[in-house]
GROMACS .gro file of C-alpha atoms in nm:
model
  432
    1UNK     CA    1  -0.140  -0.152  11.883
    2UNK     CA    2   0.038  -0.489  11.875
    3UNK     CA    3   0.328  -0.543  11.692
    4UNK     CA    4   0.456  -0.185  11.761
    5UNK     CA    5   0.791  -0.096  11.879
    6UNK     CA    6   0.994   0.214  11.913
    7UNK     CA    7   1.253   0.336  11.612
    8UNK     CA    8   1.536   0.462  11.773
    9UNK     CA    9   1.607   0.677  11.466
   10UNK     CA   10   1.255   0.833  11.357
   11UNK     CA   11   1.097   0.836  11.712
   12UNK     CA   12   0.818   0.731  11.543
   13UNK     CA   13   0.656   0.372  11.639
   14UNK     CA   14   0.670   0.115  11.400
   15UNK     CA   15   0.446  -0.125  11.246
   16UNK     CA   16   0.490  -0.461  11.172
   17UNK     CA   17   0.322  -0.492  10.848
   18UNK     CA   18   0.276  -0.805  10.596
   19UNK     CA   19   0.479  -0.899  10.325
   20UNK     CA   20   0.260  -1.095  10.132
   21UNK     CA   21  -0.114  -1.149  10.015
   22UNK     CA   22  -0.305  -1.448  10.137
   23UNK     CA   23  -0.257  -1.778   9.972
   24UNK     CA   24  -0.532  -1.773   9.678
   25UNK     CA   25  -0.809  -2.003   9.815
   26UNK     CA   26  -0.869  -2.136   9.471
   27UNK     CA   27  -0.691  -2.166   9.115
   28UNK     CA   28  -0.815  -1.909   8.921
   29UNK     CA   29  -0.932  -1.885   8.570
   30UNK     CA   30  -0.857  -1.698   8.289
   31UNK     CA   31  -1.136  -1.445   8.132
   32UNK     CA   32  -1.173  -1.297   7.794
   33UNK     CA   33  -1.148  -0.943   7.815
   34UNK     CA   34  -1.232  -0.880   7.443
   35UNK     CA   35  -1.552  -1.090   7.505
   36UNK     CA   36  -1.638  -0.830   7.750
   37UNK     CA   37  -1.526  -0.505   7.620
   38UNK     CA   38  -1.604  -0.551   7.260
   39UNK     CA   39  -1.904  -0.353   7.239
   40UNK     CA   40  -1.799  -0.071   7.434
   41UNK     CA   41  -1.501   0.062   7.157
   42UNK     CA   42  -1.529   0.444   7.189
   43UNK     CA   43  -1.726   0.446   7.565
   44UNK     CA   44  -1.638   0.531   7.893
   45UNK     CA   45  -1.508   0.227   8.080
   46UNK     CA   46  -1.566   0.371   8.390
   47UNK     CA   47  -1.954   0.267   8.387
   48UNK     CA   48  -1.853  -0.077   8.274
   49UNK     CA   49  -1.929  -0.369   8.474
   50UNK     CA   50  -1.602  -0.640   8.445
   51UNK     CA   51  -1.634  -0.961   8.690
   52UNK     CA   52  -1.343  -0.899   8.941
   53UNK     CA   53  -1.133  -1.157   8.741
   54UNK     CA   54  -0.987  -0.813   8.599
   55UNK     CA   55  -0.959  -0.637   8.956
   56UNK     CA   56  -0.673  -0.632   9.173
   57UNK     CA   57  -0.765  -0.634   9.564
   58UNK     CA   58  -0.715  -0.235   9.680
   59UNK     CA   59  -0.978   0.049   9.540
   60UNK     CA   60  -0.885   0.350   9.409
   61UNK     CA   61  -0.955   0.515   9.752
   62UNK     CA   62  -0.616   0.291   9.876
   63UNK     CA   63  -0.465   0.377   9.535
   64UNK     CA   64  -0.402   0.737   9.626
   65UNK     CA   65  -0.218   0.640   9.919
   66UNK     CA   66   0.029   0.453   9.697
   67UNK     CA   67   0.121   0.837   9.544
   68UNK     CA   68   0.313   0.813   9.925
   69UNK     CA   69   0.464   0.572   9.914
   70UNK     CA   70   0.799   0.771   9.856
   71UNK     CA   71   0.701   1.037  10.107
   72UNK     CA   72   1.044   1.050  10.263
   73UNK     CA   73   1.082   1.292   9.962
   74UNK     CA   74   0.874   1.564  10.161
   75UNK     CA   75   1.051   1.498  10.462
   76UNK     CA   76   1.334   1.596  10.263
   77UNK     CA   77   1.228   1.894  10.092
   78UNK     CA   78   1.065   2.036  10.419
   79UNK     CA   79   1.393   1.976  10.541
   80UNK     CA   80   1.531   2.167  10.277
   81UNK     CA   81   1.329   2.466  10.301
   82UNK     CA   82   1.361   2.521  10.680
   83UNK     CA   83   1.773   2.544  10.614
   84UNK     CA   84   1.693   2.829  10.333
   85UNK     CA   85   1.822   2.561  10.010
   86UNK     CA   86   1.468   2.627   9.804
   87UNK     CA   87   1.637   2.463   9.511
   88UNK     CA   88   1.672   2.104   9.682
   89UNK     CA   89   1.310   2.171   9.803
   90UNK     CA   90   1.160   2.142   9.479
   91UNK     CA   91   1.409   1.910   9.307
   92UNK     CA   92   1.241   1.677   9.605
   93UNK     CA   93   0.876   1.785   9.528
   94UNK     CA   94   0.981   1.727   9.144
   95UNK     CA   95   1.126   1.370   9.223
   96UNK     CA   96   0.845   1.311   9.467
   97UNK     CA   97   0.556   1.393   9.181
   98UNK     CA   98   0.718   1.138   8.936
   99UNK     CA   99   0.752   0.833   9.200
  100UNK     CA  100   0.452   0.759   9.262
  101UNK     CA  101   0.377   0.677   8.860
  102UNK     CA  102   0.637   0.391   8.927
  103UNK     CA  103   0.404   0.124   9.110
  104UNK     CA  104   0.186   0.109   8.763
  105UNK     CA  105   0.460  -0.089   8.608
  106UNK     CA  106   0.340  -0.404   8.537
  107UNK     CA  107  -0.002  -0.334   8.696
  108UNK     CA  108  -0.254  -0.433   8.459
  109UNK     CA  109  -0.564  -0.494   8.692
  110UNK     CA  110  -0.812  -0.205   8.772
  111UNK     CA  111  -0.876  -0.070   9.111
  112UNK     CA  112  -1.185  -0.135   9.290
  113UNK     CA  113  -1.511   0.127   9.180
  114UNK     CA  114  -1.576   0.270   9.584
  115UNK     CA  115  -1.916   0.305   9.645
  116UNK     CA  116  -2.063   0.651   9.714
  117UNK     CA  117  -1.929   0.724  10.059
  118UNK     CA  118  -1.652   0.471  10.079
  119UNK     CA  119  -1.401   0.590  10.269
  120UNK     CA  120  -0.995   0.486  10.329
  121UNK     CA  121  -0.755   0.551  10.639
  122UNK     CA  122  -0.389   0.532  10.668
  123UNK     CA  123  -0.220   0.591  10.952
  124UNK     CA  124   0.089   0.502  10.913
  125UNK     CA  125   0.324   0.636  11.216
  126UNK     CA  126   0.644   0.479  11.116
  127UNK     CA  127   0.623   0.697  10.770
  128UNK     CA  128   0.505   0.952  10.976
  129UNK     CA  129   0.176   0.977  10.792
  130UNK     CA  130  -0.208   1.004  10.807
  131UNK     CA  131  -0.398   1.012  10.543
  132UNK     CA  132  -0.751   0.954  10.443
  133UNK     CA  133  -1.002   0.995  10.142
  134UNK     CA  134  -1.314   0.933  10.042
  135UNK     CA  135  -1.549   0.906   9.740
  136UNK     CA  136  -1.705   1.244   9.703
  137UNK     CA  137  -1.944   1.163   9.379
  138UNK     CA  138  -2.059   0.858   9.190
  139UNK     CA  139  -2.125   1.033   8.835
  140UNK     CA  140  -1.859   1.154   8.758
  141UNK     CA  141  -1.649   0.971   8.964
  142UNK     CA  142  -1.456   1.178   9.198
  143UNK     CA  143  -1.263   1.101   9.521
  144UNK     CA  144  -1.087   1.343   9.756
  145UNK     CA  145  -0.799   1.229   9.964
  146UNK     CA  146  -0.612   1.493  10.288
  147UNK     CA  147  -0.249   1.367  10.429
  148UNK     CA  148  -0.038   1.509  10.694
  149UNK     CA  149   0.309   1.407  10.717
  150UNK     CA  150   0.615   1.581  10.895
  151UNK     CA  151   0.593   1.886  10.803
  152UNK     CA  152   0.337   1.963  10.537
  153UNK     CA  153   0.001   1.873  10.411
  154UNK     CA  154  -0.071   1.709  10.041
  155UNK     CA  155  -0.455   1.718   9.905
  156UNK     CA  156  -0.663   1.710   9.608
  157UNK     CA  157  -0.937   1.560   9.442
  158UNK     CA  158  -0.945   1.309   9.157
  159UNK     CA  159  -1.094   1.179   8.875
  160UNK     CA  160  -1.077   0.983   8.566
  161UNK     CA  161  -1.180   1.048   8.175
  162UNK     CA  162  -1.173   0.721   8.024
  163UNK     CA  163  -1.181   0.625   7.647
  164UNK     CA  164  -1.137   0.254   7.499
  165UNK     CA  165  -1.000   0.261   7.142
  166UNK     CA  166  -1.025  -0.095   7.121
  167UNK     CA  167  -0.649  -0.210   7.179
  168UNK     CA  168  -0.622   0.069   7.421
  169UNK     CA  169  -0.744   0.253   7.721
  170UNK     CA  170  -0.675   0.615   7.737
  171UNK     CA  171  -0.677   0.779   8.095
  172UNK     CA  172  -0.698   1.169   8.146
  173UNK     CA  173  -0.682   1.255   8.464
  174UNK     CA  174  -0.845   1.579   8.610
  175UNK     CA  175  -0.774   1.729   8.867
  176UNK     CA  176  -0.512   1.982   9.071
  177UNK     CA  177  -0.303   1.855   9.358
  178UNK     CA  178  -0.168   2.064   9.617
  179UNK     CA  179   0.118   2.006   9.886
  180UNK     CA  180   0.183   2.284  10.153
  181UNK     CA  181   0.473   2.304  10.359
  182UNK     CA  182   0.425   2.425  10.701
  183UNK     CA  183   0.631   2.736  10.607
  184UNK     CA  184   0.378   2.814  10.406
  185UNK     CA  185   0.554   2.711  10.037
  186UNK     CA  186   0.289   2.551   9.825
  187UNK     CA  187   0.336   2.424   9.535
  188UNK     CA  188   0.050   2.241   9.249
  189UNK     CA  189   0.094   2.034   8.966
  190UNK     CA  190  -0.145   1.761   8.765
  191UNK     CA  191  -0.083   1.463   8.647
  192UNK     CA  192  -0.004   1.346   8.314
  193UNK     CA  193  -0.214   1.081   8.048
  194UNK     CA  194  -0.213   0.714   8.104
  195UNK     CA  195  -0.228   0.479   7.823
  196UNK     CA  196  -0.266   0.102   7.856
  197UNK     CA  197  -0.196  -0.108   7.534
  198UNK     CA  198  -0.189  -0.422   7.415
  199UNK     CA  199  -0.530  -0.482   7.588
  200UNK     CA  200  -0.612  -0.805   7.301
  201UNK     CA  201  -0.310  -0.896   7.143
  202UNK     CA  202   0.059  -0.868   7.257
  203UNK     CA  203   0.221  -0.796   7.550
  204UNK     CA  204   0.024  -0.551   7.734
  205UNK     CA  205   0.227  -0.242   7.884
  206UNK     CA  206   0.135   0.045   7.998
  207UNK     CA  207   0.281   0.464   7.928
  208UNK     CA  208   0.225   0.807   8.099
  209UNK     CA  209   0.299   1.067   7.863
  210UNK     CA  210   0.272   1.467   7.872
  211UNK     CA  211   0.387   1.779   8.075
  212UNK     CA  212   0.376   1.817   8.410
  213UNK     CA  213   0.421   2.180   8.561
  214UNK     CA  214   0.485   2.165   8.906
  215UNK     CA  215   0.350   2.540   9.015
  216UNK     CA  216   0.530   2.719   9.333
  217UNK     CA  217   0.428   3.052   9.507
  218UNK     CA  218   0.748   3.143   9.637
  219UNK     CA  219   1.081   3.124   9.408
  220UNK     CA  220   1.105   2.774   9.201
  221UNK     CA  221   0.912   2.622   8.952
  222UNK     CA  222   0.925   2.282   8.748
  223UNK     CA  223   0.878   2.142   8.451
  224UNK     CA  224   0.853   1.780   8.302
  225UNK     CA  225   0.803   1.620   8.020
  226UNK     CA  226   0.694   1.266   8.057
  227UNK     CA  227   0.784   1.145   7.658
  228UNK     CA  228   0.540   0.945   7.525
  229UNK     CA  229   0.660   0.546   7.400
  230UNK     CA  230   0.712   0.499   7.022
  231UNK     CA  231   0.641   0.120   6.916
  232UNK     CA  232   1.090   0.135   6.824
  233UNK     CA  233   1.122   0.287   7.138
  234UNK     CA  234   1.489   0.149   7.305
  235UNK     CA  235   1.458   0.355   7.555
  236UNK     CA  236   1.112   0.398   7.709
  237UNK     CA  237   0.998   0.573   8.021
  238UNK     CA  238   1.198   0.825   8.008
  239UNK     CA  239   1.134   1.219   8.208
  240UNK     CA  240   1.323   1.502   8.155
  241UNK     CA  241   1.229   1.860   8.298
  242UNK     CA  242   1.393   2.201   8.430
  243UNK     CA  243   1.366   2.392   8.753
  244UNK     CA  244   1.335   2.764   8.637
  245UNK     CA  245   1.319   3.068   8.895
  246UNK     CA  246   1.118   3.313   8.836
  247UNK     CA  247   1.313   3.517   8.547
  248UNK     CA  248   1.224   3.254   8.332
  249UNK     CA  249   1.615   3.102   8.384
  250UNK     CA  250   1.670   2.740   8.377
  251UNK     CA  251   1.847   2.645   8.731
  252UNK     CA  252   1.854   2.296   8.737
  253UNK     CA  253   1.817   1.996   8.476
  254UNK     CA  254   1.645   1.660   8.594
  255UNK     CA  255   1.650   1.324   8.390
  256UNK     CA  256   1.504   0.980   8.489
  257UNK     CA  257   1.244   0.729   8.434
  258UNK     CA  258   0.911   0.670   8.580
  259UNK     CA  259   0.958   0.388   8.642
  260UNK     CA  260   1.289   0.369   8.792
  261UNK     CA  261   1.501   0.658   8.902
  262UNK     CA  262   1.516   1.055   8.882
  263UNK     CA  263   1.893   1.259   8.847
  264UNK     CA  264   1.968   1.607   8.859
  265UNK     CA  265   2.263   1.853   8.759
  266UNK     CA  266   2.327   2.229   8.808
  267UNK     CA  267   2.223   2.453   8.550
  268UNK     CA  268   2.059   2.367   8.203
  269UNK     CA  269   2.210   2.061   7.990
  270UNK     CA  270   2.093   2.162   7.628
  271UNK     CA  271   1.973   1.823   7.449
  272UNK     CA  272   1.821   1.678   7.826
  273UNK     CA  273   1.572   1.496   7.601
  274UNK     CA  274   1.761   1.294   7.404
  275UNK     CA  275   1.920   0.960   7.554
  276UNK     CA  276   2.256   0.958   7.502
  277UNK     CA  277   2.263   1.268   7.825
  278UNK     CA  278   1.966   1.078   7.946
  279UNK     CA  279   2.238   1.060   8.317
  280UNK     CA  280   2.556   1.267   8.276
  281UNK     CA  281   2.794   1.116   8.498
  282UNK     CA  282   2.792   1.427   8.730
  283UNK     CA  283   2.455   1.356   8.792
  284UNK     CA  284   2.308   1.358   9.184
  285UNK     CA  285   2.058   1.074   9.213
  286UNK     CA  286   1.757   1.239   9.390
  287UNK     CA  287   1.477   0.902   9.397
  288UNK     CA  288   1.527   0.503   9.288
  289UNK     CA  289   1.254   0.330   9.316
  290UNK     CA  290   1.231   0.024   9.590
  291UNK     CA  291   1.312  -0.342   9.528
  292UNK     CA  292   1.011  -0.531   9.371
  293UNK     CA  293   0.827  -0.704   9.577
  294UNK     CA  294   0.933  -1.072   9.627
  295UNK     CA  295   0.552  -1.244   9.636
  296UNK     CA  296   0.406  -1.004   9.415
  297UNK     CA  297   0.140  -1.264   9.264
  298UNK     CA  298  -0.045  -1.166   8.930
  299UNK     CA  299  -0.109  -0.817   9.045
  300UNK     CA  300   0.225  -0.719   9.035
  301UNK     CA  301   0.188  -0.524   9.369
  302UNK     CA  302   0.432  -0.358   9.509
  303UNK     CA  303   0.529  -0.385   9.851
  304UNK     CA  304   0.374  -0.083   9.990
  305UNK     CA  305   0.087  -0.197   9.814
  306UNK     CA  306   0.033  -0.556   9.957
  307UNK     CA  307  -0.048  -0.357  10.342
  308UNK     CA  308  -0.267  -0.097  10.185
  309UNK     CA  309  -0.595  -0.344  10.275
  310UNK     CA  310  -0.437  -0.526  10.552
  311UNK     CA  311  -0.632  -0.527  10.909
  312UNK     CA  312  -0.334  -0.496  11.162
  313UNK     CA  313  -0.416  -0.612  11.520
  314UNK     CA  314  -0.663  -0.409  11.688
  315UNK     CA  315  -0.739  -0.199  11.372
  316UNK     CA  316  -1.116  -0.351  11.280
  317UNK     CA  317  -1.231  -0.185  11.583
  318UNK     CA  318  -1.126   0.183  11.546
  319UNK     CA  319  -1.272   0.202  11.158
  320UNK     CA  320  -1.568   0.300  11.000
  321UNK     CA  321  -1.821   0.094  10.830
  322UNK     CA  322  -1.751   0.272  10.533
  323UNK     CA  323  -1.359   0.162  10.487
  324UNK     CA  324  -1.233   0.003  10.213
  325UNK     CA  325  -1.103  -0.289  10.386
  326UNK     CA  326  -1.437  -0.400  10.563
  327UNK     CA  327  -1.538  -0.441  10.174
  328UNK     CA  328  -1.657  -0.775  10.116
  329UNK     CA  329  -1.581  -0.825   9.772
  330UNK     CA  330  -1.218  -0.667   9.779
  331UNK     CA  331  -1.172  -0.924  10.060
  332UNK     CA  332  -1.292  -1.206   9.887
  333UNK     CA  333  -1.109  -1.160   9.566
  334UNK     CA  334  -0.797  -1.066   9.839
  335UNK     CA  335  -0.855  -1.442   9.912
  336UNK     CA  336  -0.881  -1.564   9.612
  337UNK     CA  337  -1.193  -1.661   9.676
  338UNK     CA  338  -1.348  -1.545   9.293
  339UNK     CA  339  -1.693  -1.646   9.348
  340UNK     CA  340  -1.753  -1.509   9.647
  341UNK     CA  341  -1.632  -1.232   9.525
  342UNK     CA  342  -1.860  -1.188   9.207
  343UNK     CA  343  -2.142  -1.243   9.361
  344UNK     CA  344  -2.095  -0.985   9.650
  345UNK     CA  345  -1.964  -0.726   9.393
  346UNK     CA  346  -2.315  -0.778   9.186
  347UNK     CA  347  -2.464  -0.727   9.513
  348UNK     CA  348  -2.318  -0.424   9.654
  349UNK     CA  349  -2.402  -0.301   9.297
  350UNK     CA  350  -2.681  -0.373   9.292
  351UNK     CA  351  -2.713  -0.232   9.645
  352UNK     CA  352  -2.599   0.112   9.556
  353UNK     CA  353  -2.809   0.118   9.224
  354UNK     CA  354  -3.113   0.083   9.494
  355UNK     CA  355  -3.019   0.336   9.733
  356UNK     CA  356  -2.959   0.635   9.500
  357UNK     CA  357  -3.311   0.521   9.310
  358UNK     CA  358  -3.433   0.525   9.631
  359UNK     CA  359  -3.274   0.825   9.741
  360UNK     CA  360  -3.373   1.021   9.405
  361UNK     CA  361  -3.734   0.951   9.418
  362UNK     CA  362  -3.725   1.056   9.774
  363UNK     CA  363  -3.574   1.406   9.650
  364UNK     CA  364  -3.811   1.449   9.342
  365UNK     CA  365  -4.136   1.384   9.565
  366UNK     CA  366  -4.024   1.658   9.819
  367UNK     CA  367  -3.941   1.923   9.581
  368UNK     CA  368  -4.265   1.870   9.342
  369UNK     CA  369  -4.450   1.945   9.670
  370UNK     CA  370  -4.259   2.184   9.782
  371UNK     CA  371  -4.173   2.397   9.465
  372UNK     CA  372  -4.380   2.180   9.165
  373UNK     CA  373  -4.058   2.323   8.968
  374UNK     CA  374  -3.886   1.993   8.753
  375UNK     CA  375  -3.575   2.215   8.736
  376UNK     CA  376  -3.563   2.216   9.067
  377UNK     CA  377  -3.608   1.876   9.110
  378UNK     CA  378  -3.315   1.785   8.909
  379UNK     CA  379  -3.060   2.064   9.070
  380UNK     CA  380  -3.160   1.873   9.411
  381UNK     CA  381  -3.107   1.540   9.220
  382UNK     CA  382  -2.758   1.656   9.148
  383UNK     CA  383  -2.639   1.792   9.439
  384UNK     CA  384  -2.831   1.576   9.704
  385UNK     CA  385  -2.544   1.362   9.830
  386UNK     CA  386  -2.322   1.517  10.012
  387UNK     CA  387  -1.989   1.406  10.132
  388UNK     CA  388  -1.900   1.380  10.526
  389UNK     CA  389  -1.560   1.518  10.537
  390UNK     CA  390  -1.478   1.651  10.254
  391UNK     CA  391  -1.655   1.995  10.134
  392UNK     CA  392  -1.627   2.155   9.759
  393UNK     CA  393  -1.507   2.551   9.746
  394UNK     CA  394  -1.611   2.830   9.503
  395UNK     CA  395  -1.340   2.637   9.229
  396UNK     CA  396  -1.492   2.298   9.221
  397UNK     CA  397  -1.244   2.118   9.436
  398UNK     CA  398  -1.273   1.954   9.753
  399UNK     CA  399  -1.128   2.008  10.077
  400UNK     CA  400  -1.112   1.808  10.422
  401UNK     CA  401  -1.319   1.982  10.676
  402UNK     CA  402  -1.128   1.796  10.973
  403UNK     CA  403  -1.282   1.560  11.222
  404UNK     CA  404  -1.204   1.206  11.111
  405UNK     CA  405  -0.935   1.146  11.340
  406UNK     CA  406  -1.179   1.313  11.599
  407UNK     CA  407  -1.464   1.063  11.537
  408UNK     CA  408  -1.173   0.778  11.549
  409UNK     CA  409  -1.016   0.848  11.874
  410UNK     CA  410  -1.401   0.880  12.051
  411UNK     CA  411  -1.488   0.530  11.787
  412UNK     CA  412  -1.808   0.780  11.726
  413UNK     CA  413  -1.904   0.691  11.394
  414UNK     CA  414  -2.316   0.808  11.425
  415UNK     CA  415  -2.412   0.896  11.084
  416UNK     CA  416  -2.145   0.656  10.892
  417UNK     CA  417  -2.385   0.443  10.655
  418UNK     CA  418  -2.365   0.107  10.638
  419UNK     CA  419  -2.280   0.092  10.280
  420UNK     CA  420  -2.173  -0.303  10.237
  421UNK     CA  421  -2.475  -0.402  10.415
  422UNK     CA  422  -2.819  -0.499  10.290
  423UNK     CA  423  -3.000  -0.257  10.155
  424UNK     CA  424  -3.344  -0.200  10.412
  425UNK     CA  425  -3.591   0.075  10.222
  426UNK     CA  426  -3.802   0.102  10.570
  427UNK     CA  427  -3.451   0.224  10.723
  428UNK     CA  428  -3.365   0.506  10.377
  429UNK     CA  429  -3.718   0.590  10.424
  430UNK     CA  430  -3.688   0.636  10.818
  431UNK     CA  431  -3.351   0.868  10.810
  432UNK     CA  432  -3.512   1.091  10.527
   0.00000   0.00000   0.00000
């Protein structure tokens, strides 16, 4: 690919990647959000349309990639491991599961919605990474995501439960995430509530609050507790947590901030929680986070961020039709070119309303001739769209059944829909 050269240190090829978004191609203008959201107090805000004014240019799908960006964390604790010190292993996979909450500082925009079947690559060989994820189900909304990095394997599947209060946004996520090492040490852990306030008046900000367990199978645990922001708060973001064997004893005490660094000492520090011990000075500094970025615009992106929906040199070629990049919209608003960008997000909505109509009817006709059963009919209804690489086990979740990177190397993408395109009945009716 061009712009690669050889790292004599990692071995791994690097990237030249861009530092900056394009140059907005017009001013743009300020939109109400009250106007909009008013009459949805209480609702999901999930299912509610907002012009892309209140977007920032990546979708969720490109989102889950930013949970990496700190990924020399698992190099680290793989590291670790293979040298027998399982304590520094999980302090890593404990510093590692708070970093990636750090990008949401001052990140008030919401992610594209993917469309059913939008899918996301990263390969990013100077990291030493490959990921990929895709959007598994429309309602609820639910998108899987597999990486491989050096060393071990991080999964899950995720998905949202939103709740507008009227000055706030609540966000529970659901959902178990999973990193294996290739020794075979797993560990698990969820992520903690997201509030956004301030959403009409004031300075908006934004809080994670709860516990985190961090679950392993082999001799350390974790736990965190992500304290939630008082309005007096002098202190705010702050994470505090133990690593416990399995006796139940308290090995190792971590403090930090979300949004800024994570510490650990030896042992258990009685009163972690409280500020004034917030960073004993005998402290080992296990994460800070990286320098903002320097042209972060009104997103606030960080610098990770900005290359998430960049097309390198020779990339266009090797992806799908269904990747996140190739989406109009995003691109437009990418360029701030807001117009253009409405109106294509209206019509891929539009678009995808169509198809599953489409699709539905399809499903309905079939089974009332086959089985004249309605419940039938609606089971099929429910479970008629089926993701291409990712498949759901006997718990729910969803796992990557390999062959992405396949279909890339061979560019065979037969099967990928066009999802951004127009939308052709006489073509849905042809492939059912």
């Amino acid at each position: 690919m061009h712009g690669d050269k050889e790292d004599c240190d990692s071995g791994y090829p690097q990237i030249e990647r861009r530092k900056k978004l394009p140059d907005p191609v017009l001013r743009e203008k300020g939109v109400s959000l009250w106007s909009l959201i008013k009459d949805n107090v209480g609702k999901d805000l999930t299912r509610v349309c907002l012009p892309v004014y209140f977007n920032e240019p990546i979708s969720s799908l490109q989102k889950c990639f930013e949970d990496l960006e700190y990924s020399d964390l698992l190099d680290r604790a793989y590291k670790y491991g293979k040298e027998g010190n399982n304590l520094q292993r999980i302090l890593n996979v404990a510093a590692f599961a708070v970093s990636g909450y750090s990008s949401s500082e001052g990140r008030y925009c919401k992610p594209f919605n993917p469309l059913l079947g939008e899918t996301f690559e990263a390969d990013y060989p100077e990291k030493g990474l490959r990921f990929f994820s895709e959007k598994v189900s429309h309602h609820p909304t639910l998108l899987a995501f597999h990486c491989e990095g050096k060393g071990w394997k991080f999964w899950g599947d995720s998905n949202l439960c939103s709740k507008f209060s009227g000055r706030s946004i609540q966000l529970d996520p659901v959902g178990v995430l999973t990193l294996e090492f290739d020794d075979g040490e797993t560990f698990q852990w969820s992520k903690v509530t997201t509030n956004i306030y301030n959403l009409i008046l004031g300075q908006v900000y934004c809080d994670h609050h709860g516990l985190m367990q961090i679950r392993g199978n082999s001799q350390y645990s974790c736990k965190l507790k992500f304290k939630e922001q008082s309005i007096i708060e002098r202190n705010p973001h702050q994470v505090h947590g133990f690593v416990e064997d399995h006796s139940g004893k308290k090995v190792a005490t971590l403090f930090g901030k979300w949004d800024d660094s994570m510490y650990y000492v030896n042992g258990e520090v009685k009163g972690s929680g409280k500020p004034k011990v917030c960073c004993p000075s005998d402290a080992t500094l296990l994460w800070k986070r990286n320098e903002p970025a320097p042209n972060p615009t009104r997103y606030n992106l960080t610098s990770f961020a900005i290359t998430l929906n960049e097309i390198t040199p020779g990339l266009q070629e090797k992806l799908p039709p269904t990747d996140s990049r190739l989406r109009p919209d995003q691109r437009h608003l990418e360029n701030g070119e807001v117009d253009g960008a409405n109106s294509e997000k209206q019509r891929l909505e539009r678009r995808q309303r169509m198809v599953r109509s489409h699709l539905l009817n399809f499903h309905v006709y079939i089974l009332d001739r086959l089985h004249s059963c309605l419940a039938q009919s609606r089971k099929l209804q429910e479970s008629g769209w089926k993701p291409r690489w990712f498949r759901k086990d006997g718990n729910g979740s969803h796992h990557y059944v390999g062959g992405y990177w396949e279909a890339r190397e061979q560019a065979n993408w037969d099967g990928c829909p066009d999802i951004f395109g127009e939308f052709n009945e006489e073509t849905v009716d042809s492939s059912g």
